Amino acid sequence: MTFPHKKSHGFTLALILLLTACSTQQAQLHQQQFLLFGTLVDISIWGTDKQQAQQAIAQISTDLENMHNEWHAWHDSPLTRLNKMLASGQSATVPPSMVPLVQKSMALSDASDGLFNPAMGKLVKLWGFQQDDLPESTPPDDAEINATTALQPKMQNLTLTHNQLQSHNTNVQLDFGAIAKGYAVDLAIDKLRALGIHNAIVNAGGNLRVIGKHGDRPWRIGIRHPRAPGILASIEAHDDESILTSGDYERFFEYKGKRYHHILDPRTGYPANGFTSVTVIYHDAATADAASTALFVAGPQRWREIAKKMGIQYIMIMDDKGQVTMTPAMAERIHFESNPTPHMTISTLP
Ligand code: ADP
Ligand code: MG
């Protein structure tokens, strides 16, 4: 899994805007940021006393740090050890915390027709997107890309029996970069609830889940503009909803005037074409994370079909011409904040 290092934290901060907090309300808002998962994690808690909020945030940051260490796909970690076993054709024991992540990833990869494919860690590594800091880079050779893609690692190559995992393709290398942040956000929300906190946002670099409200009004979330500083649109989040965006601006390099970004198309081996950002709203953040990546890969031809298969109704897409397409359900909830408002189309799912 890669944990992108954000270049500008101030910019990331703008992702979640408490757009209209007034000063008396702010007394009840506890907000804290810390760097983890190579990204800025932002926790907002409403309506508890300061001590309860601080204790909860401390516990969550410890939990997230443990997840980061366990699921890291490139540094020495339980996941890299698991990958070594799979590569040698042996059956491997999956650590308990990783079993649900593997199960969800298998199901979501199936539902996305393999466009969300966390088995293709080798391809991610070939492109260099696993590195903490992207160097000035050139794309790999076409021949190498084709050869790595032809290995066809898939989640369907895996058999999970209880906690024993076996791969029928030794080229499978797990990289949970497109789902782990969402799943970690889900676990953090579970923990907050267990601690008696019912009004909060957990936001890991624009991957967020909301519970409850901000006082007497809903939490309001800003969606980053993929090509301009600031906010493209805002959404009022309902209780227990996740809002996730996959974009080509998170990790990329430019070579000969062309952008090469970190969301790879398993069919071609190259960065997915057509879109610059895909935002989805769904109940849980793990599903929303995998789905935003899958829809990004699906591109203009297939996103509607894949959304239908994955059961996602709220979708907003910006394409590489700066035009926005939304599902009717999303159109009812979006408020554009950018000026000028982008050209917009509403598209019904099949
Ligand atoms: P972000 O991590 O910026 O939120 P994503 O959720 O889309 O973005 O995840 C992108 C990461 O997931 C990449 O850095 C890589 O590790 C991995 N990845 C890239 N393409 C795919 C894909 N098609 N399916 C699954 N994982 C992918
Ligand atoms: Mg994702």
Coordinates of C-alpha atoms and ligand atoms in Angstrom, one line a residue:
M1 CA 0.0 0.0 0.0
T2 CA 1.3 3.5 -0.7
F3 CA 0.8 6.3 1.7
P4 CA 1.2 9.4 -0.4
H5 CA 3.1 12.3 1.1
K6 CA 1.1 15.4 0.5
K7 CA 3.0 18.4 -0.8
S8 CA 0.9 21.0 0.8
H9 CA -0.9 20.4 4.1
G10 CA -2.6 23.7 4.1
F11 CA -4.3 22.7 0.8
T12 CA -5.4 19.4 2.2
L13 CA -6.8 21.1 5.2
A14 CA -9.2 22.9 2.9
L15 CA -10.8 19.6 2.1
I16 CA -13.0 19.7 5.1
L17 CA -14.5 23.0 5.7
L18 CA -16.6 23.7 8.7
L19 CA -18.1 26.3 6.5
T20 CA -20.4 28.2 8.8
A21 CA -19.2 27.5 12.3
C22 CA -20.0 30.5 14.5
S23 CA -18.0 31.4 17.5
T24 CA -20.4 30.1 20.2
Q25 CA -20.6 26.8 18.4
Q26 CA -16.9 26.5 18.0
A27 CA -16.6 26.1 21.8
Q28 CA -18.2 22.6 21.4
L29 CA -16.1 21.6 18.4
H30 CA -12.9 19.7 19.0
Q31 CA -10.7 19.3 16.0
Q32 CA -7.2 17.8 15.7
Q33 CA -4.9 16.9 12.9
F34 CA -2.0 14.6 12.7
L35 CA 0.1 13.1 10.0
L36 CA -0.4 9.4 9.5
F37 CA -0.8 7.1 6.6
G38 CA 1.5 9.6 4.9
T39 CA -1.5 11.9 4.8
L40 CA -3.2 14.5 7.0
V41 CA -5.7 12.9 9.3
D42 CA -8.3 15.3 10.6
I43 CA -10.7 14.4 13.4
S44 CA -13.6 16.6 14.4
I45 CA -15.8 15.9 17.3
W46 CA -18.8 17.9 18.3
G47 CA -20.6 18.2 21.7
T48 CA -18.4 16.3 24.1
D49 CA -16.2 17.8 26.8
K50 CA -12.6 18.5 25.9
Q51 CA -11.1 15.7 27.9
Q52 CA -13.4 13.0 26.3
A53 CA -12.6 14.3 22.8
Q54 CA -8.8 14.4 23.5
Q55 CA -8.8 10.9 24.9
A56 CA -10.8 9.5 21.9
I57 CA -8.5 11.2 19.4
A58 CA -5.4 9.8 21.2
Q59 CA -6.8 6.3 21.0
I60 CA -7.7 6.7 17.3
S61 CA -4.3 7.9 16.4
T62 CA -2.7 4.9 18.1
D63 CA -5.1 2.6 16.3
L64 CA -4.4 4.2 12.9
E65 CA -0.7 4.0 13.5
N66 CA -1.0 0.3 14.2
M67 CA -3.0 -0.2 10.9
H68 CA -0.4 1.8 9.0
N69 CA 2.4 -0.5 10.3
E70 CA 0.5 -3.7 9.6
W71 CA -0.8 -2.9 6.2
H72 CA 2.2 -1.2 4.7
A73 CA 2.8 -2.9 1.3
W74 CA 6.4 -1.7 0.9
H75 CA 8.2 -1.4 4.2
D76 CA 8.9 -4.5 6.2
S77 CA 5.4 -5.3 7.6
P78 CA 3.0 -8.2 8.2
L79 CA 1.7 -7.5 4.7
T80 CA 5.1 -7.7 3.0
R81 CA 5.8 -10.9 4.8
L82 CA 2.4 -12.3 3.6
N83 CA 3.2 -11.2 0.0
K84 CA 6.5 -13.1 0.2
M85 CA 4.7 -16.3 1.2
L86 CA 2.2 -15.9 -1.6
A87 CA 5.0 -15.3 -4.1
S88 CA 6.6 -18.5 -3.1
G89 CA 3.4 -20.4 -3.6
Q90 CA 3.0 -21.2 0.0
S91 CA -0.2 -20.9 2.1
A92 CA 0.1 -18.0 4.6
T93 CA -1.5 -17.0 7.8
V94 CA -3.3 -13.7 7.6
P95 CA -3.0 -11.5 10.7
P96 CA -6.5 -11.2 12.4
S97 CA -6.7 -7.4 11.7
M98 CA -6.1 -8.1 8.0
V99 CA -8.7 -10.8 7.4
P100 CA -11.7 -8.5 6.9
L101 CA -9.6 -6.3 4.7
V102 CA -8.7 -9.2 2.5
Q103 CA -12.4 -10.4 2.4
K104 CA -13.8 -6.9 1.5
S105 CA -11.1 -6.5 -1.1
M106 CA -12.0 -9.8 -2.7
A107 CA -15.7 -9.0 -2.8
L108 CA -15.2 -5.4 -4.1
S109 CA -12.8 -6.5 -6.7
D110 CA -15.4 -9.0 -8.0
A111 CA -18.1 -6.3 -7.9
S112 CA -15.9 -3.9 -9.9
D113 CA -15.2 -6.5 -12.6
G114 CA -11.6 -6.5 -11.5
L115 CA -11.1 -2.7 -12.1
F116 CA -10.4 -2.3 -8.4
N117 CA -7.5 -4.7 -8.3
P118 CA -5.4 -4.8 -5.1
A119 CA -3.5 -7.8 -6.4
M120 CA -1.4 -5.8 -8.8
G121 CA 1.2 -4.5 -6.4
K122 CA 3.9 -5.4 -8.9
L123 CA 2.5 -3.0 -11.4
V124 CA 2.3 -0.2 -8.8
K125 CA 5.9 -0.8 -7.9
L126 CA 7.0 -0.9 -11.6
W127 CA 5.6 2.6 -11.9
G128 CA 7.2 3.7 -8.7
F129 CA 4.0 4.9 -7.0
Q130 CA 4.8 3.0 -3.9
Q131 CA 7.6 5.4 -2.9
D132 CA 6.9 7.8 -0.1
D133 CA 8.2 10.7 -2.0
L134 CA 7.8 10.6 -5.8
P135 CA 11.1 11.4 -7.5
E136 CA 11.3 13.2 -10.8
S137 CA 10.4 10.3 -12.9
T138 CA 10.0 8.7 -16.3
P139 CA 7.4 6.1 -17.2
P140 CA 8.7 2.5 -17.3
D141 CA 9.4 0.8 -20.7
D142 CA 6.3 -0.2 -22.6
A143 CA 7.7 -3.8 -22.8
E144 CA 8.0 -4.0 -19.0
I145 CA 4.5 -2.6 -18.5
N146 CA 3.1 -5.1 -21.0
A147 CA 5.0 -8.0 -19.4
T148 CA 3.9 -7.1 -15.9
T149 CA 0.2 -6.6 -17.0
A150 CA 0.3 -10.0 -18.7
L151 CA 1.0 -11.7 -15.4
Q152 CA -2.7 -11.0 -14.7
P153 CA -2.7 -11.0 -10.9
K154 CA -6.3 -11.0 -9.7
M155 CA -8.1 -11.3 -6.3
Q156 CA -9.8 -14.4 -7.8
N157 CA -6.4 -16.1 -7.7
L158 CA -6.7 -16.1 -4.0
T159 CA -8.4 -18.6 -1.7
L160 CA -9.0 -17.6 1.9
T161 CA -10.0 -20.4 4.3
H162 CA -10.5 -19.0 7.8
N163 CA -7.2 -17.1 8.1
Q164 CA -5.2 -19.1 5.6
L165 CA -4.5 -17.5 2.3
Q166 CA -3.2 -19.2 -0.8
S167 CA -2.5 -17.8 -4.2
H168 CA -2.8 -19.8 -7.4
N169 CA -0.9 -17.1 -9.2
T170 CA 2.5 -16.4 -7.6
N171 CA 2.5 -12.9 -9.3
V172 CA -0.2 -11.7 -6.9
Q173 CA 1.2 -9.0 -4.7
L174 CA -1.3 -7.3 -2.4
D175 CA -1.4 -3.5 -2.2
F176 CA -4.4 -2.1 -0.3
G177 CA -3.6 1.5 -1.2
A178 CA -7.0 2.0 -2.8
I179 CA -9.1 0.7 0.1
A180 CA -7.1 0.8 3.3
K181 CA -7.6 4.5 4.1
G182 CA -11.4 4.0 3.8
Y183 CA -11.4 0.9 5.9
A184 CA -9.2 2.6 8.5
V185 CA -11.8 5.5 8.7
D186 CA -14.6 2.9 9.2
L187 CA -12.7 1.4 12.1
A188 CA -12.0 4.8 13.6
I189 CA -15.7 5.6 13.5
D190 CA -16.5 2.3 15.2
K191 CA -14.1 3.2 17.9
L192 CA -15.6 6.7 18.4
R193 CA -19.0 5.2 18.8
A194 CA -17.7 2.6 21.3
L195 CA -16.3 5.5 23.3
G196 CA -19.8 7.2 23.4
I197 CA -19.1 9.8 20.7
H198 CA -21.9 10.2 18.2
N199 CA -21.1 13.4 16.4
A200 CA -17.8 13.4 14.5
I201 CA -15.9 13.3 11.2
V202 CA -12.9 11.2 10.6
N203 CA -11.1 12.4 7.5
A204 CA -7.9 10.7 6.1
G205 CA -6.7 13.0 3.3
G206 CA -10.2 13.6 1.8
N207 CA -11.4 10.1 2.6
L208 CA -14.0 10.7 5.3
R209 CA -16.9 9.3 7.2
V210 CA -19.4 11.4 9.2
I211 CA -21.6 10.5 12.2
G212 CA -24.3 12.6 13.7
K213 CA -24.4 16.4 13.2
H214 CA -22.5 19.6 13.9
G215 CA -24.9 20.9 16.6
D216 CA -28.2 21.6 15.0
R217 CA -27.0 21.5 11.4
P218 CA -25.5 18.7 9.3
W219 CA -21.7 18.5 8.8
R220 CA -20.8 20.2 5.6
I221 CA -17.9 18.8 3.5
G222 CA -15.9 20.5 0.8
I223 CA -14.7 18.6 -2.3
R224 CA -11.4 19.7 -3.7
H225 CA -11.2 21.1 -7.2
P226 CA -8.9 18.7 -9.1
R227 CA -7.3 21.5 -11.2
A228 CA -7.6 24.7 -9.2
P229 CA -6.8 25.7 -5.6
G230 CA -9.8 25.5 -3.3
I231 CA -13.2 23.9 -3.3
L232 CA -15.2 22.6 -6.3
A233 CA -18.4 21.9 -4.4
S234 CA -19.8 21.2 -1.0
I235 CA -22.1 18.5 0.3
E236 CA -24.2 18.3 3.5
A237 CA -23.4 14.8 4.9
H238 CA -26.1 12.8 6.4
D239 CA -25.6 10.7 9.6
D240 CA -23.3 7.8 8.9
E241 CA -22.2 8.6 5.4
S242 CA -18.8 8.4 3.8
I243 CA -17.6 10.8 1.1
L244 CA -14.6 9.7 -0.9
T245 CA -12.7 11.1 -3.8
S246 CA -10.1 9.5 -6.1
G247 CA -8.1 12.0 -8.2
D248 CA -5.2 12.1 -10.6
Y249 CA -3.7 15.0 -8.5
E250 CA -2.8 12.9 -5.4
R251 CA 0.4 11.3 -6.8
F252 CA 1.7 11.9 -10.2
F253 CA 4.7 12.9 -12.2
E254 CA 4.9 14.7 -15.5
Y255 CA 7.1 13.5 -18.4
K256 CA 7.2 15.3 -21.8
G257 CA 4.2 17.3 -20.9
K258 CA 2.0 14.3 -20.0
R259 CA 0.7 13.5 -16.5
Y260 CA 1.3 10.0 -15.2
H261 CA -0.8 9.4 -12.1
H262 CA -1.2 6.6 -9.5
I263 CA -4.5 5.1 -10.5
L264 CA -3.6 2.3 -12.8
D265 CA -5.9 0.5 -15.3
P266 CA -5.3 -3.3 -14.7
R267 CA -6.4 -3.9 -18.3
T268 CA -3.7 -1.8 -19.9
G269 CA -1.0 -1.4 -17.2
Y270 CA -1.1 2.4 -17.7
P271 CA -2.7 5.3 -15.7
A272 CA -6.4 5.3 -16.3
N273 CA -7.6 7.8 -18.9
G274 CA -10.6 10.2 -19.1
F275 CA -11.3 11.5 -15.6
T276 CA -9.5 13.8 -13.2
S277 CA -11.6 13.1 -10.1
V278 CA -14.4 10.8 -9.0
T279 CA -16.4 11.5 -5.8
V280 CA -18.8 9.0 -4.3
I281 CA -21.1 9.0 -1.3
Y282 CA -21.8 5.6 0.3
H283 CA -22.6 4.2 3.7
D284 CA -19.1 2.7 4.5
A285 CA -15.8 4.3 3.6
A286 CA -14.1 1.1 2.6
T287 CA -16.6 0.4 -0.2
A288 CA -16.6 4.1 -1.2
D289 CA -12.8 4.1 -1.4
A290 CA -12.7 1.0 -3.6
A291 CA -15.6 2.3 -5.7
S292 CA -14.1 5.7 -6.3
T293 CA -11.0 4.0 -7.6
A294 CA -12.9 1.5 -9.7
L295 CA -15.1 4.2 -11.3
F296 CA -12.0 6.3 -12.1
V297 CA -10.5 3.3 -13.9
A298 CA -13.8 2.4 -15.6
G299 CA -13.7 5.8 -17.4
P300 CA -16.3 7.4 -19.6
Q301 CA -17.2 4.1 -21.3
R302 CA -18.0 1.9 -18.3
W303 CA -18.5 4.0 -15.1
R304 CA -22.3 3.7 -15.2
E305 CA -22.3 -0.1 -15.5
I306 CA -19.7 -0.5 -12.7
A307 CA -21.6 1.9 -10.4
K308 CA -24.7 -0.2 -10.9
K309 CA -22.8 -3.4 -10.2
M310 CA -21.2 -1.9 -7.0
G311 CA -24.5 -0.4 -5.9
I312 CA -23.3 3.2 -5.8
Q313 CA -25.9 5.9 -6.5
Y314 CA -24.2 9.1 -5.5
I315 CA -21.4 10.0 -8.0
M316 CA -19.8 13.1 -9.2
I317 CA -17.1 13.0 -11.9
M318 CA -14.9 15.7 -13.4
D319 CA -13.4 14.6 -16.7
D320 CA -10.2 15.7 -18.3
K321 CA -12.0 18.5 -20.1
G322 CA -13.2 20.0 -16.9
Q323 CA -16.8 19.0 -17.4
V324 CA -18.8 17.5 -14.5
T325 CA -21.1 14.6 -14.8
M326 CA -23.4 13.6 -11.9
T327 CA -26.0 11.0 -11.1
P328 CA -29.5 12.5 -10.4
A329 CA -29.1 11.5 -6.7
M330 CA -25.8 13.4 -6.4
A331 CA -27.1 16.5 -8.3
E332 CA -29.7 16.9 -5.5
R333 CA -27.0 17.2 -2.9
I334 CA -24.2 19.1 -4.5
H335 CA -23.6 22.9 -4.2
F336 CA -21.0 24.2 -6.5
E337 CA -18.6 26.6 -4.8
S338 CA -16.2 27.2 -7.7
N339 CA -16.5 30.3 -9.9
P340 CA -17.3 29.8 -12.8
T341 CA -19.5 26.8 -12.2
P342 CA -18.3 24.0 -14.4
H343 CA -20.3 22.7 -17.4
M344 CA -22.5 20.0 -15.9
T345 CA -24.5 17.0 -17.2
I346 CA -26.8 14.7 -15.2
S347 CA -26.6 11.1 -16.2
T348 CA -28.9 8.3 -15.1
L349 CA -27.6 4.9 -14.2
P350 CA -28.8 1.9 -16.2
Ligands
ADP1 P1 -5.7 7.7 -2.9 O1 -4.9 6.8 -2.2 O2 -5.0 8.9 -3.5 O3 -7.0 8.1 -2.2 P2 -7.0 5.6 -4.5 O4 -7.9 5.3 -3.4 O5 -7.5 5.7 -5.8 O6 -6.3 7.0 -4.2 O7 -5.8 4.6 -4.4 C1 -4.7 4.6 -5.3 C2 -3.6 3.7 -4.8 O8 -4.1 2.3 -4.9 C3 -2.4 3.7 -5.7 O9 -1.4 4.5 -5.1 C4 -2.0 2.2 -5.7 O10 -1.2 1.9 -4.6 C5 -3.3 1.5 -5.7 N1 -3.9 1.3 -7.0 C6 -3.7 1.9 -8.2 N2 -4.5 1.5 -9.1 C7 -5.4 0.6 -8.6 C8 -6.4 -0.2 -9.0 N3 -6.9 -0.1 -10.3 N4 -7.0 -1.1 -8.1 C9 -6.6 -1.1 -6.9 N5 -5.6 -0.4 -6.4 C10 -5.0 0.5 -7.2
MG2 MG -9.8 4.3 -3.4

